[in-house]
Amino acid sequence: MGELVTVRAFEGLTGEVLAETRARVAAAAAAPGVGTLVEALRVRLAAVAGGVLAQVNAEVDGRRIRVQEAAAGLGDSIDRVSDALRGRIRAVTGAWAPRPWPGHRAPDSGGPGGGGPGGGAVRELRVVRRKEPSLVWCSPAAAARTMDAMDYDIHLFTDPATETDAVVYRVGPTGYRLARTVPAGPPGRRTSPITLSPHGAPRLTEAQAVNRLAGAELPFLFFAHPVSGRGRVLYRRFDGRLGLIGGHA
């Protein structure tokens, strides 16, 4: 296992607390056993309403993973994220299996996953974080595996079958659903239990998307840019504000 564990934390934590956090996360990463290379461990501790959010990003045998857990106290959040880290390492180093749904989810604080506080007036919502990644071309099944590894509830990618942007997201009854910017038939080869939305994503401006998300009290919204048609994901952060992810227009 890589020995370096970096910790980024909110103000007021002592060096002793940070050192203990590094040690506990390193121990959790080492638990799966010999033969698994875990490195580039990055821990983030954030003070949030009602407690502490702990997030760990790492690489396991070259594959990126992320886990995050919230709790009322720092110790509990580290306990939970350490347990989640051990489970995620076991999951990504073995044969992929659908993640149980519904299940325990940690609220998100900066990525396309777990919904934060619901509802609220539109005037209280604003986009405070924007990402424009170069989207990966991959199958919906591969996107679902990435979504699970990164602890997301929704993952934006480009679907080779239609050469358009699409998302997989966590929802019943199977726990996985595919939606595209244009309506299309089901994937030709199905290797995971993904249901299909028959509708293309609505074309909305950013302001329209914010209004729709707020009005329906949604944790996230998949929509298309009104001009380019590129996919966008608007999501709630743990602090109640919004993040926006989209491919290059």
Short mmCIF file of C-alpha atoms in Angstrom, two decimals:
data_model
loop_
_atom_site.label_atom_id
_atom_site.label_comp_id
_atom_site.label_asym_id
_atom_site.label_seq_id
_atom_site.Cartn_x
_atom_site.Cartn_y
_atom_site.Cartn_z
CA MET A 1 0.00 0.00 0.00
CA GLY A 2 1.18 3.51 -0.70
CA GLU A 3 2.16 5.12 2.59
CA LEU A 4 1.20 8.70 1.83
CA VAL A 5 -2.18 9.77 3.18
CA THR A 6 -2.98 13.46 2.82
CA VAL A 7 -5.68 15.13 4.92
CA ARG A 8 -7.50 18.36 4.14
CA ALA A 9 -9.63 19.53 7.04
CA PHE A 10 -11.67 22.41 8.36
CA GLU A 11 -10.04 24.87 10.77
CA GLY A 12 -9.67 24.07 14.45
CA LEU A 13 -8.44 20.48 14.23
CA THR A 14 -5.15 19.72 15.97
CA GLY A 15 -2.14 18.02 14.45
CA GLU A 16 -2.78 15.06 16.74
CA VAL A 17 -6.30 14.62 15.33
CA LEU A 18 -5.01 14.82 11.76
CA ALA A 19 -2.31 12.26 12.49
CA GLU A 20 -4.88 9.88 13.99
CA THR A 21 -7.08 10.34 10.92
CA ARG A 22 -4.18 9.45 8.63
CA ALA A 23 -3.38 6.35 10.69
CA ARG A 24 -6.98 5.09 10.78
CA VAL A 25 -7.53 5.58 7.06
CA ALA A 26 -4.20 3.93 6.25
CA ALA A 27 -5.13 0.96 8.45
CA ALA A 28 -8.50 0.62 6.71
CA ALA A 29 -6.81 0.69 3.30
CA ALA A 30 -4.35 -2.01 4.35
CA ALA A 31 -7.03 -4.35 5.72
CA PRO A 32 -8.03 -6.12 2.46
CA GLY A 33 -4.71 -8.00 2.38
CA VAL A 34 -1.66 -8.64 0.26
CA GLY A 35 -1.83 -8.13 -3.49
CA THR A 36 -4.03 -5.04 -3.53
CA LEU A 37 -2.21 -1.80 -4.25
CA VAL A 38 -3.95 1.12 -2.56
CA GLU A 39 -2.34 4.52 -3.06
CA ALA A 40 -2.98 8.23 -3.50
CA LEU A 41 -5.23 8.34 -0.44
CA ARG A 42 -6.74 11.77 0.05
CA VAL A 43 -8.96 12.52 3.04
CA ARG A 44 -11.26 15.53 3.29
CA LEU A 45 -13.00 16.52 6.52
CA ALA A 46 -15.72 19.14 6.22
CA ALA A 47 -17.88 20.74 8.89
CA VAL A 48 -21.49 20.53 7.74
CA ALA A 49 -24.87 21.19 9.28
CA GLY A 50 -25.35 18.68 12.08
CA GLY A 51 -21.88 17.18 12.06
CA VAL A 52 -18.82 16.22 10.03
CA LEU A 53 -18.51 14.85 6.51
CA ALA A 54 -15.50 12.57 5.87
CA GLN A 55 -14.53 11.78 2.29
CA VAL A 56 -11.71 9.53 1.04
CA ASN A 57 -10.45 9.35 -2.54
CA ALA A 58 -7.94 6.67 -3.51
CA GLU A 59 -6.61 4.48 -6.29
CA VAL A 60 -7.01 0.71 -5.91
CA ASP A 61 -4.92 -1.29 -8.37
CA GLY A 62 -5.04 1.75 -10.65
CA ARG A 63 -8.81 2.30 -10.35
CA ARG A 64 -10.20 5.45 -8.76
CA ILE A 65 -12.63 5.08 -5.86
CA ARG A 66 -14.39 7.45 -3.49
CA VAL A 67 -16.29 6.97 -0.23
CA GLN A 68 -17.95 9.54 2.00
CA GLU A 69 -19.86 9.37 5.23
CA ALA A 70 -21.46 11.95 7.51
CA ALA A 71 -21.96 11.71 11.26
CA ALA A 72 -22.63 13.97 14.22
CA GLY A 73 -19.05 13.67 15.52
CA LEU A 74 -15.61 13.49 13.93
CA GLY A 75 -14.82 10.09 15.43
CA ASP A 76 -18.02 8.53 14.14
CA SER A 77 -17.51 9.96 10.65
CA ILE A 78 -13.98 8.50 10.51
CA ASP A 79 -15.28 5.13 11.76
CA ARG A 80 -17.95 5.08 9.07
CA VAL A 81 -15.71 6.19 6.23
CA SER A 82 -13.06 3.64 7.24
CA ASP A 83 -15.64 0.84 7.17
CA ALA A 84 -16.93 2.10 3.83
CA LEU A 85 -13.39 2.24 2.44
CA ARG A 86 -12.74 -1.39 3.35
CA GLY A 87 -15.99 -2.43 1.71
CA ARG A 88 -15.34 -0.41 -1.45
CA ILE A 89 -11.84 -1.87 -1.84
CA ARG A 90 -13.26 -5.38 -1.57
CA ALA A 91 -15.96 -4.50 -4.09
CA VAL A 92 -13.70 -3.08 -6.80
CA THR A 93 -11.07 -5.83 -6.52
CA GLY A 94 -13.63 -8.62 -6.93
CA ALA A 95 -16.20 -9.43 -9.59
CA TRP A 96 -18.64 -6.55 -10.02
CA ALA A 97 -22.09 -7.07 -8.55
CA PRO A 98 -25.04 -4.63 -8.50
CA ARG A 99 -25.06 -2.51 -5.38
CA PRO A 100 -28.15 -2.98 -3.17
CA TRP A 101 -30.86 -0.41 -3.71
CA PRO A 102 -32.17 1.37 -1.81
CA GLY A 103 -29.45 1.51 0.74
CA HIS A 104 -27.56 3.84 3.05
CA ARG A 105 -26.26 6.87 1.20
CA ALA A 106 -24.03 9.64 2.45
CA PRO A 107 -24.94 13.16 1.36
CA ASP A 108 -22.62 14.60 -1.26
CA SER A 109 -20.47 17.67 -0.83
CA GLY A 110 -18.99 18.29 -4.23
CA GLY A 111 -19.65 15.56 -6.77
CA PRO A 112 -22.52 13.99 -8.67
CA GLY A 113 -23.97 11.88 -5.93
CA GLY A 114 -26.20 11.69 -2.87
CA GLY A 115 -28.78 14.40 -2.47
CA GLY A 116 -28.41 17.08 0.13
CA PRO A 117 -31.20 18.93 1.91
CA GLY A 118 -34.39 18.94 -0.10
CA GLY A 119 -36.71 21.70 -1.14
CA GLY A 120 -36.36 25.35 -0.28
CA ALA A 121 -37.25 28.47 -2.21
CA VAL A 122 -35.63 28.99 -5.61
CA ARG A 123 -34.01 32.20 -4.39
CA GLU A 124 -32.03 30.12 -1.85
CA LEU A 125 -30.47 27.96 -4.55
CA ARG A 126 -27.46 28.92 -6.61
CA VAL A 127 -24.71 27.11 -8.46
CA VAL A 128 -21.46 27.38 -6.51
CA ARG A 129 -19.38 24.73 -8.24
CA ARG A 130 -18.99 23.99 -11.96
CA LYS A 131 -17.11 21.20 -13.74
CA GLU A 132 -16.66 20.72 -17.48
CA PRO A 133 -14.88 17.37 -17.80
CA SER A 134 -14.07 15.61 -21.03
CA LEU A 135 -16.64 12.86 -20.80
CA VAL A 136 -15.55 9.23 -21.09
CA TRP A 137 -16.96 7.14 -23.94
CA CYS A 138 -18.09 3.87 -22.37
CA SER A 139 -20.98 1.43 -22.15
CA PRO A 140 -23.80 2.06 -19.66
CA ALA A 141 -22.61 -1.01 -17.73
CA ALA A 142 -19.11 0.45 -17.41
CA ALA A 143 -20.61 3.78 -16.35
CA ALA A 144 -22.63 1.98 -13.66
CA ARG A 145 -19.47 0.34 -12.30
CA THR A 146 -17.74 3.73 -12.18
CA MET A 147 -20.76 5.23 -10.42
CA ASP A 148 -20.55 2.55 -7.74
CA ALA A 149 -16.78 2.85 -7.32
CA MET A 150 -17.01 6.62 -6.90
CA ASP A 151 -20.04 6.52 -4.57
CA TYR A 152 -22.18 8.62 -6.92
CA ASP A 153 -25.93 8.53 -7.37
CA ILE A 154 -25.62 9.74 -10.99
CA HIS A 155 -22.78 9.56 -13.51
CA LEU A 156 -22.47 11.52 -16.79
CA PHE A 157 -20.72 9.90 -19.77
CA THR A 158 -20.92 9.63 -23.57
CA ASP A 159 -22.79 6.61 -24.91
CA PRO A 160 -21.06 5.05 -27.96
CA ALA A 161 -24.34 3.50 -29.14
CA THR A 162 -25.84 6.92 -29.85
CA GLU A 163 -22.68 9.09 -29.76
CA THR A 164 -24.52 11.41 -27.39
CA ASP A 165 -24.25 12.24 -23.69
CA ALA A 166 -26.07 10.05 -21.20
CA VAL A 167 -26.33 9.30 -17.51
CA VAL A 168 -26.80 6.26 -15.34
CA TYR A 169 -28.37 6.95 -11.98
CA ARG A 170 -29.56 5.19 -8.86
CA VAL A 171 -33.28 4.52 -8.77
CA GLY A 172 -35.71 1.61 -8.30
CA PRO A 173 -36.72 -1.06 -9.08
CA THR A 174 -33.31 -2.45 -10.18
CA GLY A 175 -31.21 0.35 -8.73
CA TYR A 176 -29.81 1.48 -12.12
CA ARG A 177 -31.39 3.54 -14.88
CA LEU A 178 -30.07 4.92 -18.18
CA ALA A 179 -31.15 8.26 -19.65
CA ARG A 180 -29.80 9.92 -22.78
CA THR A 181 -29.98 13.38 -24.30
CA VAL A 182 -31.88 11.84 -27.23
CA PRO A 183 -34.51 9.06 -27.11
CA ALA A 184 -33.10 5.68 -28.18
CA GLY A 185 -33.62 1.97 -27.71
CA PRO A 186 -32.02 -0.20 -25.03
CA PRO A 187 -28.30 -1.02 -25.15
CA GLY A 188 -27.52 -3.90 -27.50
CA ARG A 189 -25.63 -5.91 -24.88
CA ARG A 190 -26.93 -5.86 -21.33
CA THR A 191 -24.51 -7.04 -18.68
CA SER A 192 -26.11 -5.22 -15.74
CA PRO A 193 -29.70 -4.67 -14.52
CA ILE A 194 -30.22 -1.22 -16.06
CA THR A 195 -33.70 0.03 -16.94
CA LEU A 196 -34.13 2.59 -19.72
CA SER A 197 -35.79 5.99 -19.76
CA PRO A 198 -37.57 6.26 -23.14
CA HIS A 199 -37.40 10.07 -23.17
CA GLY A 200 -34.58 12.35 -24.17
CA ALA A 201 -33.31 14.90 -21.68
CA PRO A 202 -35.18 18.23 -21.70
CA ARG A 203 -33.34 21.18 -23.25
CA LEU A 204 -33.13 23.84 -20.55
CA THR A 205 -31.19 26.94 -19.67
CA GLU A 206 -29.35 26.86 -16.36
CA ALA A 207 -32.00 29.07 -14.75
CA GLN A 208 -34.79 26.81 -16.01
CA ALA A 209 -32.98 23.75 -14.67
CA VAL A 210 -32.60 25.37 -11.23
CA ASN A 211 -36.30 26.22 -11.19
CA ARG A 212 -37.30 22.68 -12.16
CA LEU A 213 -35.01 21.03 -9.61
CA ALA A 214 -36.26 23.33 -6.85
CA GLY A 215 -39.93 23.07 -7.79
CA ALA A 216 -39.88 19.26 -7.79
CA GLU A 217 -37.50 19.00 -4.80
CA LEU A 218 -35.17 16.75 -6.81
CA PRO A 219 -31.71 15.68 -5.58
CA PHE A 220 -30.35 16.08 -9.14
CA LEU A 221 -31.53 16.86 -12.66
CA PHE A 222 -30.22 15.61 -16.01
CA PHE A 223 -30.85 18.04 -18.86
CA ALA A 224 -29.37 19.16 -22.18
CA HIS A 225 -27.82 22.48 -23.11
CA PRO A 226 -30.47 24.40 -25.13
CA VAL A 227 -28.05 25.15 -28.01
CA SER A 228 -25.36 22.45 -28.12
CA GLY A 229 -27.49 19.61 -26.80
CA ARG A 230 -24.65 18.44 -24.54
CA GLY A 231 -25.63 16.70 -21.32
CA ARG A 232 -25.67 18.53 -18.00
CA VAL A 233 -26.19 17.36 -14.40
CA LEU A 234 -27.41 19.82 -11.78
CA TYR A 235 -27.12 18.42 -8.27
CA ARG A 236 -27.59 19.43 -4.66
CA ARG A 237 -24.55 19.69 -2.45
CA PHE A 238 -24.61 18.84 1.23
CA ASP A 239 -24.72 22.56 2.09
CA GLY A 240 -27.96 22.97 0.10
CA ARG A 241 -26.36 24.89 -2.75
CA LEU A 242 -25.89 23.49 -6.24
CA GLY A 243 -23.18 22.00 -8.41
CA LEU A 244 -23.25 21.75 -12.20
CA ILE A 245 -21.43 19.18 -14.32
CA GLY A 246 -21.38 19.13 -18.10
CA GLY A 247 -19.30 18.16 -21.11
CA HIS A 248 -17.67 20.83 -23.20
CA ALA A 249 -20.36 22.73 -25.12
#
